[in-house]
Coordinates of C-alpha atoms in Angstrom, one line a residue:
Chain A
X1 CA -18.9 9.2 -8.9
X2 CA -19.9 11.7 -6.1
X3 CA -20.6 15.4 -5.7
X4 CA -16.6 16.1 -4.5
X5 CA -14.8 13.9 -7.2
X6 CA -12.0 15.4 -9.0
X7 CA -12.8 15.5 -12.5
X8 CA -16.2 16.9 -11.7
X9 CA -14.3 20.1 -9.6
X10 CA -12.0 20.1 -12.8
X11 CA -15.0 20.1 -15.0
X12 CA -16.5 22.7 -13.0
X13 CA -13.2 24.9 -13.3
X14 CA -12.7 24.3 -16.7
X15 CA -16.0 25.9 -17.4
X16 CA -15.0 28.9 -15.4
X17 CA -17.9 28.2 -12.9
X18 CA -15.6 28.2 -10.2
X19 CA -12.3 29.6 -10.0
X20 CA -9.1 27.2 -9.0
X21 CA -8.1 29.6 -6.3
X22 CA -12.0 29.4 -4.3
X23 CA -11.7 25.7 -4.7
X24 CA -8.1 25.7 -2.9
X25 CA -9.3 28.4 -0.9
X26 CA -12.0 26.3 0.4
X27 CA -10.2 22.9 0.6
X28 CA -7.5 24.7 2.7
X29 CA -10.2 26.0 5.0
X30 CA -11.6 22.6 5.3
X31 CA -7.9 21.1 6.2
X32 CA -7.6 24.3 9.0
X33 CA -11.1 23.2 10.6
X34 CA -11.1 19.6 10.5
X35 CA -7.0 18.1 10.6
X36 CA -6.6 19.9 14.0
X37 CA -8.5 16.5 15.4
X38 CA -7.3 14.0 12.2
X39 CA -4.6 14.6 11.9
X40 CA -3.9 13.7 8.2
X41 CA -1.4 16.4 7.4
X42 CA 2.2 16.7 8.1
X43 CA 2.4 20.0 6.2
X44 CA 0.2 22.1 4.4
X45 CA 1.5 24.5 1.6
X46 CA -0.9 27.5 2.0
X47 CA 1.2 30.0 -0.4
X48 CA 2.1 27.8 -3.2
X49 CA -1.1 26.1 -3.6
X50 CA -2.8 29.4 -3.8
X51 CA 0.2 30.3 -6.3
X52 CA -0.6 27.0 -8.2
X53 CA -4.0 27.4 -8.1
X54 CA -4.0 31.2 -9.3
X55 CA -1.7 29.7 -12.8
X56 CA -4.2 27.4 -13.8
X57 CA -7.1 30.3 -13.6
X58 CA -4.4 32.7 -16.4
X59 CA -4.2 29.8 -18.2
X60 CA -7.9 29.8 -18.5
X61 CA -8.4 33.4 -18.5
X62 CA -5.8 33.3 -21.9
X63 CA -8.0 30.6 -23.3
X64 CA -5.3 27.6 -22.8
X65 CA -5.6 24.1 -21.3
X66 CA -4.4 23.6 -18.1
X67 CA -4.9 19.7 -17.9
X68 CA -7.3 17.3 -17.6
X69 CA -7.0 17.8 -13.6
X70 CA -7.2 21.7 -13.7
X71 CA -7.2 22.9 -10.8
X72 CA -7.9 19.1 -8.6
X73 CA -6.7 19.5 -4.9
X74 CA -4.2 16.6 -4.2
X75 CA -2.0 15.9 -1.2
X76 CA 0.8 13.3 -1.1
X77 CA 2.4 10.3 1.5
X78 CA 5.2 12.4 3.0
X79 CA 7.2 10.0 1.7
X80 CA 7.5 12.0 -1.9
X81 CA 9.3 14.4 -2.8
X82 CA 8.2 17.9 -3.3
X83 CA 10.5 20.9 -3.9
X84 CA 11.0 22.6 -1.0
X85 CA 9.8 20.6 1.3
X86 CA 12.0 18.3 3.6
X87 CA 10.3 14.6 2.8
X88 CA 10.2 13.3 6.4
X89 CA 9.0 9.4 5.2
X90 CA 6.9 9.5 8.7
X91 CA 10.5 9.8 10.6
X92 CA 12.0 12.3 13.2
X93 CA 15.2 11.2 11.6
X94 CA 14.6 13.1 8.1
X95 CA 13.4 16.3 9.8
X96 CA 17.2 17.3 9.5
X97 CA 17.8 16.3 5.5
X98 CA 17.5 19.5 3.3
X99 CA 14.2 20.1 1.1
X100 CA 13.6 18.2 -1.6
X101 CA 15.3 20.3 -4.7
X102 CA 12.5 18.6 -7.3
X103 CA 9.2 16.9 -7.4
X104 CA 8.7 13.1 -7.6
X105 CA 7.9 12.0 -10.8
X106 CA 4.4 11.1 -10.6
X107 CA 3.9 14.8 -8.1
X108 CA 5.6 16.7 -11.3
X109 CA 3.2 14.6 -13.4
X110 CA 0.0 15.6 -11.6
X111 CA 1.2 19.1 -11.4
X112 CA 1.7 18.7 -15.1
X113 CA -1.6 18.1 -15.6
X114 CA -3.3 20.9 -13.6
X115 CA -3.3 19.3 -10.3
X116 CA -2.9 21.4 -7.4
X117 CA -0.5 20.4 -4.1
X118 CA -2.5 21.0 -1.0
X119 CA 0.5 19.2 1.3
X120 CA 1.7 16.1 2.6
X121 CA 0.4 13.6 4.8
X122 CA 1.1 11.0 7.2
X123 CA 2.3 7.7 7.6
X124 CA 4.0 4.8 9.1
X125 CA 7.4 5.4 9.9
X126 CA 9.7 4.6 7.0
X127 CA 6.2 2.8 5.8
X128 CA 6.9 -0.1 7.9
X129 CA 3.0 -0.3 9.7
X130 CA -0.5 -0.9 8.8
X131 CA -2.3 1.9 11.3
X132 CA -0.2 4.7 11.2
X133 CA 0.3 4.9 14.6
X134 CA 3.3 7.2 14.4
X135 CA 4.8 8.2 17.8
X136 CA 6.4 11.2 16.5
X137 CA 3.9 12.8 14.3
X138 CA 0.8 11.2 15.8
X139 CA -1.9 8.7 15.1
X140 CA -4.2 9.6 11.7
X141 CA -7.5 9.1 12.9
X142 CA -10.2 7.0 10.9
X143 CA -12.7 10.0 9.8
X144 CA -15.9 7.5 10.5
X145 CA -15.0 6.7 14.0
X146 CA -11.8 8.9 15.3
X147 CA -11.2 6.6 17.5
X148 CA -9.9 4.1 15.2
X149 CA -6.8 3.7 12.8
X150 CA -6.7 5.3 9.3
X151 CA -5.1 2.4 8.6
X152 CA -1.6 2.5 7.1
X153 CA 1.1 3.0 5.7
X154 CA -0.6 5.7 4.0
X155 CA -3.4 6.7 6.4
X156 CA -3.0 10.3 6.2
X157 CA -3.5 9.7 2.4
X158 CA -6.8 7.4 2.9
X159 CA -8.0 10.1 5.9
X160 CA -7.6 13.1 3.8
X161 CA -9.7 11.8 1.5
X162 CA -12.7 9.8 3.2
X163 CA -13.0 13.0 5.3
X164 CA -13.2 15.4 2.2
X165 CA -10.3 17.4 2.7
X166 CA -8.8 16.3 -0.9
X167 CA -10.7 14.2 -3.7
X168 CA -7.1 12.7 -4.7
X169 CA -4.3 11.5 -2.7
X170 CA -1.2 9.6 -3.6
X171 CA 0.1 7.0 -0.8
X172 CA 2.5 3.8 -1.6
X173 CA 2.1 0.6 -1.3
X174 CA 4.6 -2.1 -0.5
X175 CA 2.9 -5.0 1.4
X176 CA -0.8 -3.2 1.1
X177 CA -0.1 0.4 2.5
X178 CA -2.6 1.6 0.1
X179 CA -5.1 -0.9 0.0
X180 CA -5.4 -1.0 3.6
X181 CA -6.2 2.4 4.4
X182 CA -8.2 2.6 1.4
X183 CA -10.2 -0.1 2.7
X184 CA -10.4 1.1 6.4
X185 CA -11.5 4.9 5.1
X186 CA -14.0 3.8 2.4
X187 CA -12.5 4.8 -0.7
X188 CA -11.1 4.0 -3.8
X189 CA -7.1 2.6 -3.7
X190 CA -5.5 1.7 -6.9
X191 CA -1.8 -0.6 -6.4
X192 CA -1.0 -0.6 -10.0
X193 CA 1.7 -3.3 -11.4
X194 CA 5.3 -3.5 -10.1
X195 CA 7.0 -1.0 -12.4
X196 CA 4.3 0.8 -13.8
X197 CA 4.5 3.5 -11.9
X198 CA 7.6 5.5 -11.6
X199 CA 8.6 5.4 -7.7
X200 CA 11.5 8.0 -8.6
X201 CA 11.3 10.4 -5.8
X202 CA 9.7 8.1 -3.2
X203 CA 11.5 7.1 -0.3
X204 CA 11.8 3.7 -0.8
X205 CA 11.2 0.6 1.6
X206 CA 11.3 -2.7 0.3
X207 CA 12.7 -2.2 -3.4
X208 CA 11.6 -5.3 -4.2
X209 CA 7.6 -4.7 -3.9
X210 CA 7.8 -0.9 -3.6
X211 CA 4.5 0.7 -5.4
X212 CA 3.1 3.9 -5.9
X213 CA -0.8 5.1 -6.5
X214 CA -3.3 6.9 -5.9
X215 CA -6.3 6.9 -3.6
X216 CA -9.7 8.7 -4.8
X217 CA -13.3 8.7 -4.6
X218 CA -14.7 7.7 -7.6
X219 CA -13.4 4.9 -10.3
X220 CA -13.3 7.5 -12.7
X221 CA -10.7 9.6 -10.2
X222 CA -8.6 6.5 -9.9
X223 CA -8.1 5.7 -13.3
X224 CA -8.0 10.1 -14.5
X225 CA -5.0 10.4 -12.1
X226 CA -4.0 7.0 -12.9
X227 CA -3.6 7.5 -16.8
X228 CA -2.0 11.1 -16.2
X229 CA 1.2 9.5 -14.1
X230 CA 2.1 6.2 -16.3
X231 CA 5.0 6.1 -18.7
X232 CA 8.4 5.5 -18.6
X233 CA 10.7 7.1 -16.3
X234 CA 14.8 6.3 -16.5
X235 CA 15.5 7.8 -13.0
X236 CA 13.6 5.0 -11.6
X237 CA 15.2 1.7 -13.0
X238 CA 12.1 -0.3 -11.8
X239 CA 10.0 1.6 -13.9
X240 CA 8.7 -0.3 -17.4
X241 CA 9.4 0.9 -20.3
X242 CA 5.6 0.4 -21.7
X243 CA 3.7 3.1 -23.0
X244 CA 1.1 4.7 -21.3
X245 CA -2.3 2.5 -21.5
X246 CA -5.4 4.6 -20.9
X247 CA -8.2 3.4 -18.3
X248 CA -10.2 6.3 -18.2
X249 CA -11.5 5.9 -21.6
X250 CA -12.7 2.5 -21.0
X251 CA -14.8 2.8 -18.0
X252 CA -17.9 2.3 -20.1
X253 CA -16.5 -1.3 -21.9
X254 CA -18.1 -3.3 -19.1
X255 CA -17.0 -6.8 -18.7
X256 CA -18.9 -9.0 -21.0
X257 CA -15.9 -10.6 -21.6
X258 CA -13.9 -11.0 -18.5
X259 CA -13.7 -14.2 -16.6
X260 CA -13.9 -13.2 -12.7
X261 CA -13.6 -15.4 -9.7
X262 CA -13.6 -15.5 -6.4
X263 CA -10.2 -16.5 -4.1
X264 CA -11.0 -18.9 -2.0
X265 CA -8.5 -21.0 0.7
X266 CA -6.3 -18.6 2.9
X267 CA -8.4 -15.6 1.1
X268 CA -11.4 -16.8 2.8
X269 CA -10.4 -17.7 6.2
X270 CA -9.4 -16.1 8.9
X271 CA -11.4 -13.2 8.8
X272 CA -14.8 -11.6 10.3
X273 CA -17.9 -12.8 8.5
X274 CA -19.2 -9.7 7.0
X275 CA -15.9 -9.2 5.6
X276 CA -16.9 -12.6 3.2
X277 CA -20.0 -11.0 2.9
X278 CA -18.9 -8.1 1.4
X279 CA -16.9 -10.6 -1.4
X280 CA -19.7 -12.2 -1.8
X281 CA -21.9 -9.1 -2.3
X282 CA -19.3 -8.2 -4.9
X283 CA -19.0 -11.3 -6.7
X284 CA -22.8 -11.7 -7.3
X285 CA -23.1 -8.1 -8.9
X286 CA -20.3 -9.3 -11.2
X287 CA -21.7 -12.9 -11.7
X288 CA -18.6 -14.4 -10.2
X289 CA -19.4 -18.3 -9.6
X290 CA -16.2 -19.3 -9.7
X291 CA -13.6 -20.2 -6.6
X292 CA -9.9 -20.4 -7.2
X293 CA -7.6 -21.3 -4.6
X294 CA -4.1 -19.5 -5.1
X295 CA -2.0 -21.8 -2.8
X296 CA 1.1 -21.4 -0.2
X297 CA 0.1 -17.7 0.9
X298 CA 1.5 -18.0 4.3
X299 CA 4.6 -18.8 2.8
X300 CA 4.5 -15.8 0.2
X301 CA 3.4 -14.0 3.6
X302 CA 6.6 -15.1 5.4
X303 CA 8.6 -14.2 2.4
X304 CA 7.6 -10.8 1.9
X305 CA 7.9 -10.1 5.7
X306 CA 11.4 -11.3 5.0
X307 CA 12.4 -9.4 2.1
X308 CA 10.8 -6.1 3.6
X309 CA 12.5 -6.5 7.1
X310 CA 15.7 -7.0 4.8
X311 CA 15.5 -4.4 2.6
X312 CA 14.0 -2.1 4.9
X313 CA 16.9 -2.4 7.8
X314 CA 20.1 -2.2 4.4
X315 CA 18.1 1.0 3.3
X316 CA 18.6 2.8 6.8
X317 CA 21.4 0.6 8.2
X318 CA 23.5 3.5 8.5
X319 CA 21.1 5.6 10.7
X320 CA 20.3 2.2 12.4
X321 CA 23.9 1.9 13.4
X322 CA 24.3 5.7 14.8
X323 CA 21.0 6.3 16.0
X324 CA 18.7 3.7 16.9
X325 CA 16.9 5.3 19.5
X326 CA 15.4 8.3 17.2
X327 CA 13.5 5.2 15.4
X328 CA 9.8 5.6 16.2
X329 CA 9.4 2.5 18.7
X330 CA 6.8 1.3 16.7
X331 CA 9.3 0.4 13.7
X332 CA 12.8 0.3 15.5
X333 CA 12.9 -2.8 16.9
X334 CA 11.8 -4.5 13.4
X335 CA 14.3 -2.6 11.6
X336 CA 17.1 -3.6 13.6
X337 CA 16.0 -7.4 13.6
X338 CA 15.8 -7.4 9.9
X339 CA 19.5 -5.9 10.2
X340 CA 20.3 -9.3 11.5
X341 CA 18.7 -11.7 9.0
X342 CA 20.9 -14.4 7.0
X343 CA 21.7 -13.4 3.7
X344 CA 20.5 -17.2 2.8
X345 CA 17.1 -16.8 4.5
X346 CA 16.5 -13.5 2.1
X347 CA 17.7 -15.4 -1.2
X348 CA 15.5 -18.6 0.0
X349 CA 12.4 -15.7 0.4
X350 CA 13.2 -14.5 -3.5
X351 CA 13.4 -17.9 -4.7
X352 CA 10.1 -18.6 -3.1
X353 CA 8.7 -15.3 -4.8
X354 CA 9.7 -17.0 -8.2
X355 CA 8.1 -19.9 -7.5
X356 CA 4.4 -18.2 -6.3
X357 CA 4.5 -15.8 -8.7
X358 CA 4.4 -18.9 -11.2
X359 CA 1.6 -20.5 -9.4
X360 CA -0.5 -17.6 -10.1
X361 CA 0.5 -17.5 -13.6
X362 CA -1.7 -20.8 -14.1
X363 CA -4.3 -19.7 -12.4
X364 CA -4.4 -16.0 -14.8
X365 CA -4.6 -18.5 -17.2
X366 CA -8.4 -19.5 -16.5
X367 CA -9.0 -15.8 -14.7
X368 CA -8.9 -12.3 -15.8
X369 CA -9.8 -10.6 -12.2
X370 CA -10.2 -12.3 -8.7
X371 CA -11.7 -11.1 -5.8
X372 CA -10.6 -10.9 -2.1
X373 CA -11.2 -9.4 0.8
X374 CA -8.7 -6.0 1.7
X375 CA -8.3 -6.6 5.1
X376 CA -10.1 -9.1 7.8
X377 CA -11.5 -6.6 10.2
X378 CA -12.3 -3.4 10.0
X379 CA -10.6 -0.5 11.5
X380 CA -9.3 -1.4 14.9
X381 CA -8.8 0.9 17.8
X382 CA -6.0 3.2 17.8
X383 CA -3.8 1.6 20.1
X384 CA -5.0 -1.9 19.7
X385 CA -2.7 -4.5 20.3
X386 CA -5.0 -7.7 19.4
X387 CA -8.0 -8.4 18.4
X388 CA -10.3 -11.1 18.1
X389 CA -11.0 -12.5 15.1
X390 CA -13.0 -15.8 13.9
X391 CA -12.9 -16.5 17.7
X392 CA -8.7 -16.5 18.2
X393 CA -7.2 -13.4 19.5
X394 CA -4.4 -12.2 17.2
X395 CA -1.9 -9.5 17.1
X396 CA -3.8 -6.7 15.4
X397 CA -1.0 -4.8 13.3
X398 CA 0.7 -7.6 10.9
X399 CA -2.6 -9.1 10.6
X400 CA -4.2 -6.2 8.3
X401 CA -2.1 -7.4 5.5
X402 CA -3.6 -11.1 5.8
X403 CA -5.2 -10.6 2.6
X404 CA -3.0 -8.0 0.4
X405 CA 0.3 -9.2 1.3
X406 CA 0.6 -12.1 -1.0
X407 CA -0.4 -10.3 -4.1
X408 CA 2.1 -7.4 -3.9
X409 CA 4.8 -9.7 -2.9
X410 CA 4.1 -10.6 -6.9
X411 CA 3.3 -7.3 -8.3
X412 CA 0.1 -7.3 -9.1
X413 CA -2.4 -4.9 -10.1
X414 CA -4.9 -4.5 -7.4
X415 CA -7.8 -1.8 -6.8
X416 CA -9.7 -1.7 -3.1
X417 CA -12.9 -0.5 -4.0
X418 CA -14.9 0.4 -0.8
X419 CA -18.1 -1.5 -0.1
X420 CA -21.4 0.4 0.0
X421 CA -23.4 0.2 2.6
X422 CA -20.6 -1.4 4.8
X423 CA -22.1 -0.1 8.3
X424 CA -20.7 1.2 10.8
X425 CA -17.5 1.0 9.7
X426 CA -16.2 1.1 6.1
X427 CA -14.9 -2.3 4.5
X428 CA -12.6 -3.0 1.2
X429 CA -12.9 -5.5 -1.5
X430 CA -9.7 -6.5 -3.9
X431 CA -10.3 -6.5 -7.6
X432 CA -6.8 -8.2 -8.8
X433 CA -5.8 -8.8 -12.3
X434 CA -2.8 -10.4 -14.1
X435 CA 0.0 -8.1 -14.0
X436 CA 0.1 -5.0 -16.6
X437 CA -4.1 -5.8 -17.2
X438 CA -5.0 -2.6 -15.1
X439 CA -7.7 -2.0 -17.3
X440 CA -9.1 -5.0 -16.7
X441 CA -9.2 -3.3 -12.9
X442 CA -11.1 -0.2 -14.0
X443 CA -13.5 -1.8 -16.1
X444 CA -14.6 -4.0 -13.2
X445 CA -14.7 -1.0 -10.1
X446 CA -16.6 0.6 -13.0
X447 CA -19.2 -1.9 -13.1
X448 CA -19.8 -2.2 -9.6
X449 CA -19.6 1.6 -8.8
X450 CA -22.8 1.6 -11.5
X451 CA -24.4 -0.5 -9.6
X452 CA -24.2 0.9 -6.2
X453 CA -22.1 -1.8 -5.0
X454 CA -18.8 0.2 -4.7
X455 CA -19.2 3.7 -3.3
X456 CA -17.0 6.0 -1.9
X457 CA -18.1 7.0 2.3
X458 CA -17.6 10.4 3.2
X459 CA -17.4 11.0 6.5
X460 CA -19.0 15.1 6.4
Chain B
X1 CA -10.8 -24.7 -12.4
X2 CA -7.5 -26.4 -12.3
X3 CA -5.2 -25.1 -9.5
X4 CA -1.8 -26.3 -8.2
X5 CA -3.0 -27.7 -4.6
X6 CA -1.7 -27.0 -1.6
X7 CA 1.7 -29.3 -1.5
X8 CA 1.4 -29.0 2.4
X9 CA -1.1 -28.5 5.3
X10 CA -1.2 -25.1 6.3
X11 CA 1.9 -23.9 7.5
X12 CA 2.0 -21.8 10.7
X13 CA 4.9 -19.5 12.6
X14 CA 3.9 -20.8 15.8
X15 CA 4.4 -24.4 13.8
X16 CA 7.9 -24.1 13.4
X17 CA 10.7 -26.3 15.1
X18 CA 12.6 -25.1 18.1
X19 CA 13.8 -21.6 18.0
X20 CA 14.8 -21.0 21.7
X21 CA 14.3 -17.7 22.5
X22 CA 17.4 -17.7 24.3
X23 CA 19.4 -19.0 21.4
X24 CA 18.3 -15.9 19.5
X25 CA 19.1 -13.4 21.9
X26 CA 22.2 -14.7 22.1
X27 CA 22.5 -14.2 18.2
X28 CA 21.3 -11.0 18.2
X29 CA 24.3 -10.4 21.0
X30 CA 27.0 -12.2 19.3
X31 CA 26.3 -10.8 15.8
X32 CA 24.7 -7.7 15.9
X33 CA 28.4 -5.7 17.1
X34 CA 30.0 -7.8 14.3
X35 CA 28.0 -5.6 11.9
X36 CA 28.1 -2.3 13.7
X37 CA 25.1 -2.4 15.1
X38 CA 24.7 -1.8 19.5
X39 CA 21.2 -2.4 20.1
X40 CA 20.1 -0.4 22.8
X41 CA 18.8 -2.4 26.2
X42 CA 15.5 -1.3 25.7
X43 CA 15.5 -2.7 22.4
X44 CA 17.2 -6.1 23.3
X45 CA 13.7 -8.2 23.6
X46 CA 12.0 -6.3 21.0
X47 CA 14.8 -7.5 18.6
X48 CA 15.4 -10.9 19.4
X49 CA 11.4 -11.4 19.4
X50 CA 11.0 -10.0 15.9
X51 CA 14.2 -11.7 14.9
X52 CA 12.6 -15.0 16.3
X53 CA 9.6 -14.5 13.8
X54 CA 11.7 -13.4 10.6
X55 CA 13.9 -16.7 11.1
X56 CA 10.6 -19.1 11.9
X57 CA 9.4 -17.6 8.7
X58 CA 12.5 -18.6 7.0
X59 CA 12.4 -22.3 8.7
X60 CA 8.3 -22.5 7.1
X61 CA 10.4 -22.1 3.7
X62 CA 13.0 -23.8 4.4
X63 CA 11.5 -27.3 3.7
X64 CA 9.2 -25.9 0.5
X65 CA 10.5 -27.6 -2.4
X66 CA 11.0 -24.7 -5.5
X67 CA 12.8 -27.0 -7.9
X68 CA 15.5 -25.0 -9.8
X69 CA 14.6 -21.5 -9.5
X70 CA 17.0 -19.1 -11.0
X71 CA 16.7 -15.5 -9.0
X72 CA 19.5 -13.8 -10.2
X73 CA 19.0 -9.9 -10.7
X74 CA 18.8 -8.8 -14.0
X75 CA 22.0 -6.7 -14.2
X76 CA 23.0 -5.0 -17.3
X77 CA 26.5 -4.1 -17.9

């Protein structure tokens, strides 16, 4: 927990210490002075977030509830829908679609529950990128060292709140677009099962590993805005139809009886040393003895790159087609080569998925939660083609999603918690669980933010 | 703890057999106006080098063995 989370400026405004409208007021003041040089936000809704924020203070004044999140500043990926907003999905190409006439579902479902929308944020074009590095809205800059990526898709999303410009953020994660900022900025990420979360309002990427969650700054944050946005949704047909299954209440359960274990193999190779460290820093405040080796993840790697360039290019083939050049360069020409893919070579990648995703069936089996590293470096320079790491010099970009893009490619539940005391720059740990055991996610970040070994960082 | 081992040394992209560049920009010549698509000059070696990676990809699964693995979408009437 820290001094800016969420539920404790809910809290605070529940108890009509603090009105809804002076925290907005002041969270839009800190947005003014510090995004000029961050560059986190695509658009900021002044009015209606004052508007918002003013409804949930009658609702108090009358003596109703306004939510468990009364009152929460939260900003979203520009990817979601919000009413009246155009949703640009980091493109130049959007910029001409109409507002969005309704909210995303899990935007109307914070909203629902007091939340109030300070903007949206940036990203990757089309959410194809690991730094947001976008050409025509900018680069988000890291807030620890603004000379470095945000990380991406969602940086604007992991920015926003590692500078204290929002406690919450939403962001969406298809190959580790969450976890990767999150892990770059220092806080909290939560990629919740495939299909738990409705993605119905999202601009989508690739369908097949498409996510939504939030990012946060305490465990508790996570699993509070976590809880309020599960349940069914039929206007997304990926969306279970499971009922809602609470986290927050079980922070406290501990994990007395969960079997954790550390991923060893691809998940520990390939990286800088004190990203191990940090695992291993991890593991021993959770006990974790244990290696399991998950096998075949450059494969699952090459089949998700697959399916995503696929998916990706069929989603914007028309736009590909008629206007290839208002791409951002950064994602065009990987767009139109995933235009150009064999059909086979995309059924082969699925088949493949079937086959991994049984692998690591076995190995839930004898596992409740693994741990991995979230990326292999820290934040690189903006700008920074390769980079050196374990001594052989590699393309920077696709290399951020060494660690978390075999375990979306599967759907699983992951949370990046942020390391404490990772100096100078912030570093990410996966917690992973078998798929639909987010609890068992919470309980675990729970423990470790206890004991000081997963902490939000801040950057005043 | 029991785990399926690794079937196969660890595969690599730059491992895979002989994609010639120049056999892929041809590809992405010959088909990409078959589909609609003009890629722009600028855009030519871009393509063909991201194309080369997506189709070494597909060559490192190309050899894995999955047994009978049914993928079909789940598509309700």
């Amino acid at each position: 927990m820290t001094p800016v989370d969420a539920l404790g400026i809910a809290a605070d405004i529940r108890a009509r210490r603090v009105t809804a409208r002076d925290v907005t007021a002041r969270a839009l003041e800190r947005i003014r002075a510090r995004d000029t040089s961050l560059n986190c936000f695509t658009a900021v809704l002044t009015e209606s977030a004052l508007r918002d924020a003013e409804s949930v203070d009658a609702v108090l004044a009358a003596g109703g509830t306004p939510g468990p999140l009364a009152g929460v500043p939260f900003a979203v990926k520009n990817l979601f829908d919000v009413a009246g907003l155009t949703t640009l999905a980091g493109s130049k190409i959007n910029a001409g679609h109409p507002p969005a006439t309704r909210d995303a579902t899990v935007v109307s479902r914070l909203r629902g529950a007091g939340a109030v929308l300070l903007g949206a944020l940036n990203m990757d074009e089309y959410a194809f990128g690991f730094t947001t590095e976008n050409s025509h809205h900018g680069p988000t800059r890291n807030p620890h060292d603004p000379a470095r990526v945000a990380g991406g898709s969602s940086g604007g999303s992991g920015a926003a709140v590692a500078a204290g410009l929002v406690p919450l953020a939403l962001g969406s994660d298809t190959n580790g677009s969450i976890r990767v900022p999150a892990a770059l900025c220092g806080v909290f990420g939560l990629k919740p099962t495939y299909g738990r979360l409705s993605r119905a309002g999202a601009a989508l990427f690739g369908i097949s590993f498409d996510h939504v969650g939030p990012l946060a700054t305490s465990v508790r944050d996570l699993a509070a805005s976590y809880d309020v946005m599960q349940g069914p949704d039929a206007t997304d047909p990926v969306c279970a139809d499971r009922p809602r299954e609470a986290c927050l209440p079980r922070l406290d359960e501990g994990i007395g009886d969960l079997r954790v274990a550390v991923a060893d193999g691809h998940f520990a190779s390939r990286g800088e040393p004190e990203v191990f460290a940090a695992v291993e820093q991890v593991a021993k405040a959770l006990g974790a003895e244990r290696r399991v080796t998950i096998p075949e993840n450059d494969r699952a790697r090459a089949a998700a790159t697959i399916i995503t360039a696929s998916e990706g290019a069929s989603l914007h083939m028309d736009d590909l087609r008629s206007r290839p050049l208002d791409f951002d360069p950064m994602t065009r020409d990987r767009f139109l080569a995933g235009a150009l893919v064999p059909a086979a070579l995309y059924v082969r990648a699925q088949r493949f998925r079937a086959w991994y995703r049984e692998r690591v069936r076995e190995i839930f089996r004898e596992a409740d939660v693994l741990l991995a590293p979230t990326t292999p470096f820290p934040a690189p320079r903006i700008g920074q083609d390769t980079i050196t790491v374990a001594g052989e010099q590699v393309p920077t970009r696709p290399m951020l999603g060494l660690y978390t893009q075999p375990l979306s490619f599967i759907g699983l539940p992951v949370i990046s918690v942020p390391v404490a005391g990772a100096h100078p720059l912030p570093l990410g740990v996966q917690v992973v669980a078998a798929p639909w055991n987010e609890a068992a996610l919470f309980r675990t970040a729970a423990v470790l933010e206890r004991a000081g070994v997963a902490a939000a960082h801040i950057a005043g | 703890m029991s785990v399926t081992p690794e079937p196969s040394p660890r595969p690599t992209l730059q491992a895979s057999p002989s994609l010639q560049s120049s056999d892929v920009v041809r590809y992405v010549d010959e088909t990409a106006p078959l589909i609609g698509l003009r890629i722009p000059p600028e855009c030519r070696e871009g393509v063909a080098r991201n194309l080369a990676g997506l189709l070494a990809a597909g060559v490192l699964l190309g050899d894995f063995p999955v047994g009978n693995i049914e993928t079909a979408p789940v598509f309700e009437p």
